[in-house]
CSV table of C-alpha atoms in Angstrom, one decimal:
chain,number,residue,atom,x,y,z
A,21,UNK,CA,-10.0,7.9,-6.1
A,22,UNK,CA,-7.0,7.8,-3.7
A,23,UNK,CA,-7.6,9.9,-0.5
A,24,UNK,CA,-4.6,9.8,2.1
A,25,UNK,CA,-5.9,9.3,5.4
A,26,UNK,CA,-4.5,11.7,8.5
A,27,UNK,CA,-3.1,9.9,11.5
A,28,UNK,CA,-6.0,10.9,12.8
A,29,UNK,CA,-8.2,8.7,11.3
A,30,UNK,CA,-6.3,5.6,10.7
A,31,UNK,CA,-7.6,3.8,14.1
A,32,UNK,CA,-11.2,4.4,12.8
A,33,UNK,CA,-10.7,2.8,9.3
A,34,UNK,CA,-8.4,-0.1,11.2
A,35,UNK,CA,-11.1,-2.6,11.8
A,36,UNK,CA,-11.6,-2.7,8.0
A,37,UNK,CA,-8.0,-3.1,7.5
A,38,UNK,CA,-6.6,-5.6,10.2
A,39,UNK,CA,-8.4,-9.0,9.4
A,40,UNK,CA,-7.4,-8.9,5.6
A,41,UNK,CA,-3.8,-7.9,6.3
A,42,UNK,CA,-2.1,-10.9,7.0
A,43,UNK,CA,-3.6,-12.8,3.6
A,44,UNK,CA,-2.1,-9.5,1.7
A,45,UNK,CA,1.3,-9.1,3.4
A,46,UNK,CA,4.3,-8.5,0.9
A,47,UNK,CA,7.0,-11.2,0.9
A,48,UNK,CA,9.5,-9.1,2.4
A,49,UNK,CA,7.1,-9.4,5.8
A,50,UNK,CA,7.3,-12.1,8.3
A,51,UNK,CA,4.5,-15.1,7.5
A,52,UNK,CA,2.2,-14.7,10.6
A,53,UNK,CA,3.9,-11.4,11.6
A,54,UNK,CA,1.7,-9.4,14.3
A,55,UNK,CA,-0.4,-6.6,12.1
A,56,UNK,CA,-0.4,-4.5,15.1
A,57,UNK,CA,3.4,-3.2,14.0
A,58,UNK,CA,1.6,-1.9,11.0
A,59,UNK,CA,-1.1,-0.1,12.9
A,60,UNK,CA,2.0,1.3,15.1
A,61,UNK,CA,3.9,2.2,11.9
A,62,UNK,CA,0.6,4.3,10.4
A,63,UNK,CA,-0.1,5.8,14.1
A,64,UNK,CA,3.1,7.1,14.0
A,65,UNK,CA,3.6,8.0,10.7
A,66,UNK,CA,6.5,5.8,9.3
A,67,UNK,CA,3.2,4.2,6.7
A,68,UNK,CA,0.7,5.7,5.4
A,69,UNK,CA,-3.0,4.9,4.8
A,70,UNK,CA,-4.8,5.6,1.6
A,71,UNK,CA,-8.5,5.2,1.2
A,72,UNK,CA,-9.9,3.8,-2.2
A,73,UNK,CA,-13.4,5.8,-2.8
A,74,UNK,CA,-15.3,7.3,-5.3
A,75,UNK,CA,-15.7,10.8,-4.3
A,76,UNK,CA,-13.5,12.6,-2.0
A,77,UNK,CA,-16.6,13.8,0.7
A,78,UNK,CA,-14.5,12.9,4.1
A,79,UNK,CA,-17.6,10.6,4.7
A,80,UNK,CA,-17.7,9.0,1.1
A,81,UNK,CA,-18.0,5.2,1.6
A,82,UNK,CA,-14.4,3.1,1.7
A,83,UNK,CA,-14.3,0.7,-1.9
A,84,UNK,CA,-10.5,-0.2,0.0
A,85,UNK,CA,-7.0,0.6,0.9
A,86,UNK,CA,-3.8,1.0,0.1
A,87,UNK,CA,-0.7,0.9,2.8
A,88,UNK,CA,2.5,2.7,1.9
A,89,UNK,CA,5.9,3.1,3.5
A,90,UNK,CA,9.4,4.7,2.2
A,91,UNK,CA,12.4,2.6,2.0
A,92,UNK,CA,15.5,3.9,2.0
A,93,UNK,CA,18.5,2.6,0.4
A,94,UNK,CA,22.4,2.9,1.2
A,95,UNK,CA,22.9,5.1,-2.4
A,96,UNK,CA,20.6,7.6,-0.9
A,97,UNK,CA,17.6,6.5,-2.8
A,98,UNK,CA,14.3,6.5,-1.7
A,99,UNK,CA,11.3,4.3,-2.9
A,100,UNK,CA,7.8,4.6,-2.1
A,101,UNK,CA,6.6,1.0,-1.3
A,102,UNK,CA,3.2,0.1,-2.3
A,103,UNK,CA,3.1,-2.4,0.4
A,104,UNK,CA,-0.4,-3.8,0.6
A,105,UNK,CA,-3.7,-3.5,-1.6
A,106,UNK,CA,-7.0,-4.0,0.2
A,107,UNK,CA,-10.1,-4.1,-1.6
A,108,UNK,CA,-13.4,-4.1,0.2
A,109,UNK,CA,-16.1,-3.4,-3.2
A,110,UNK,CA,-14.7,-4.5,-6.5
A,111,UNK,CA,-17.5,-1.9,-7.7
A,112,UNK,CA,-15.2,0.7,-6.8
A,113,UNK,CA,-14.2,3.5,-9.4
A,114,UNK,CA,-10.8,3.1,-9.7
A,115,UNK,CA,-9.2,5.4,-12.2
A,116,UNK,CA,-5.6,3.6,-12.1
A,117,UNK,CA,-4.0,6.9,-14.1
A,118,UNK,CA,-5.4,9.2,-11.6
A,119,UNK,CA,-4.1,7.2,-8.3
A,120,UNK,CA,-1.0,6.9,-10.3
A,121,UNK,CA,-0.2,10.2,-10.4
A,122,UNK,CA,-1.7,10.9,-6.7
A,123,UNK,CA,0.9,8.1,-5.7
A,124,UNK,CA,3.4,9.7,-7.9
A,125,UNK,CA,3.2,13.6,-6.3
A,126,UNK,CA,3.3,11.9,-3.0
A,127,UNK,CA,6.1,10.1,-3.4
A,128,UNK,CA,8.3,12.8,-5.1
A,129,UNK,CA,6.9,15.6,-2.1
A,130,UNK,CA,8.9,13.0,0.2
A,131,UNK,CA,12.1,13.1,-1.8
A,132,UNK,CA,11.5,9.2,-3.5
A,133,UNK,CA,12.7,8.9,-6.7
A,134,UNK,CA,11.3,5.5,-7.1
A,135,UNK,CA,7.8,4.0,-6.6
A,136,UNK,CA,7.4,-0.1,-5.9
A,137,UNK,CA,5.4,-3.1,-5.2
A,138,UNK,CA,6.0,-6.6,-4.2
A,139,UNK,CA,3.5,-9.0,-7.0
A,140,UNK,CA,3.0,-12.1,-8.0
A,141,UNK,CA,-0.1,-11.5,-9.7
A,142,UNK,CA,0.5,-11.3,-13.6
A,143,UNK,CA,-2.7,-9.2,-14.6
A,144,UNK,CA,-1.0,-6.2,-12.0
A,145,UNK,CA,2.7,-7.0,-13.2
A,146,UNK,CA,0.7,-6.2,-16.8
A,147,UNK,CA,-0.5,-3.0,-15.8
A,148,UNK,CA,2.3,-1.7,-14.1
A,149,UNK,CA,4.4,-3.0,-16.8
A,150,UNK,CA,2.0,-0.7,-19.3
A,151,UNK,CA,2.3,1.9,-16.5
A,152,UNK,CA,5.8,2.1,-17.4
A,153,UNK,CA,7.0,-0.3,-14.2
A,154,UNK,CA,10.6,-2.1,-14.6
A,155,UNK,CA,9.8,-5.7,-13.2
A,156,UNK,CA,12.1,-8.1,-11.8
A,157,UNK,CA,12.5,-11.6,-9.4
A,158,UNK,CA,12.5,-11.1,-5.7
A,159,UNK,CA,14.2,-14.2,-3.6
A,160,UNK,CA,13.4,-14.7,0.0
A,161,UNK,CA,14.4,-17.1,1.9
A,162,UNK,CA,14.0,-17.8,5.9
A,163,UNK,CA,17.0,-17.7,7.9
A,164,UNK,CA,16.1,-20.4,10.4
A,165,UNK,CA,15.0,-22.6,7.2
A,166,UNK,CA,18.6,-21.7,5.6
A,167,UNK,CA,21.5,-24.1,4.3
């Protein structure tokens, strides 16, 4: 179950967020880029923290999190970026319909008409394929290591 955390709480679930971060980072992010952006990004709103758990009791034990953030686009599009999934307990009850669809409401209640995620992993580009995801090659390059 997908809870969405209030600013409120985001510096107390922090510590289980920070240190597994910078492995998880999507490959539009800086490699070694200071996570402390991202904790000033959820403090003031601009991403949002989700809490994987298996009830929704405000003290129900965190399985893991997911980070979101909307990106906007010059055709006036909006897309709610899945930008990092954290999981703490693989035991977790993960209903992947149900967070859909939580994911989903939230991202058309902030005017996105899109939802997306940066993977390389082929068992999620799978699902989300199943899910009804388009897929498609992302190319990054650095600018310092540029031609």
């Amino acid at each position: 179950m997908l809870i969405q955390l209030p600013l409120t709480q985001v510096r107390d679930h922090w510590i289980f967020v920070k240190d597994r971060l910078p492995a998880l980072l999507p490959d539009i992010a800086d490699e070694g880029a200071n996570v402390n952006n991202i904790l000033y990004a959820l403090m003031v709103g601009v991403m949002q923290l989700w809490k994987i758990s298996d009830t929704p009791a405000p003290d129900a034990i965190s399985r893991g999190f997911v980070l979101t953030t909307i990106l906007g686009d010059v055709t006036d599009s909006a897309t709610l970026l899945v930008y990092a999934v954290i999981i703490i307990d693989k035991r977790a009850k993960v209903d992947p319909d149900a967070d859909l669809n939580t994911i989903c409401q939230y991202a058309k209640s902030r005017g996105c008409t899109k939802i997306g995620a940066f993977t390389g992993n082929e068992k999620v580009i799978e699902l989300l394929k199943n899910k009804g995801f388009k897929t498609t090659t992302y190319a990054s390059m650095d600018v310092e290591g540029g031609q």
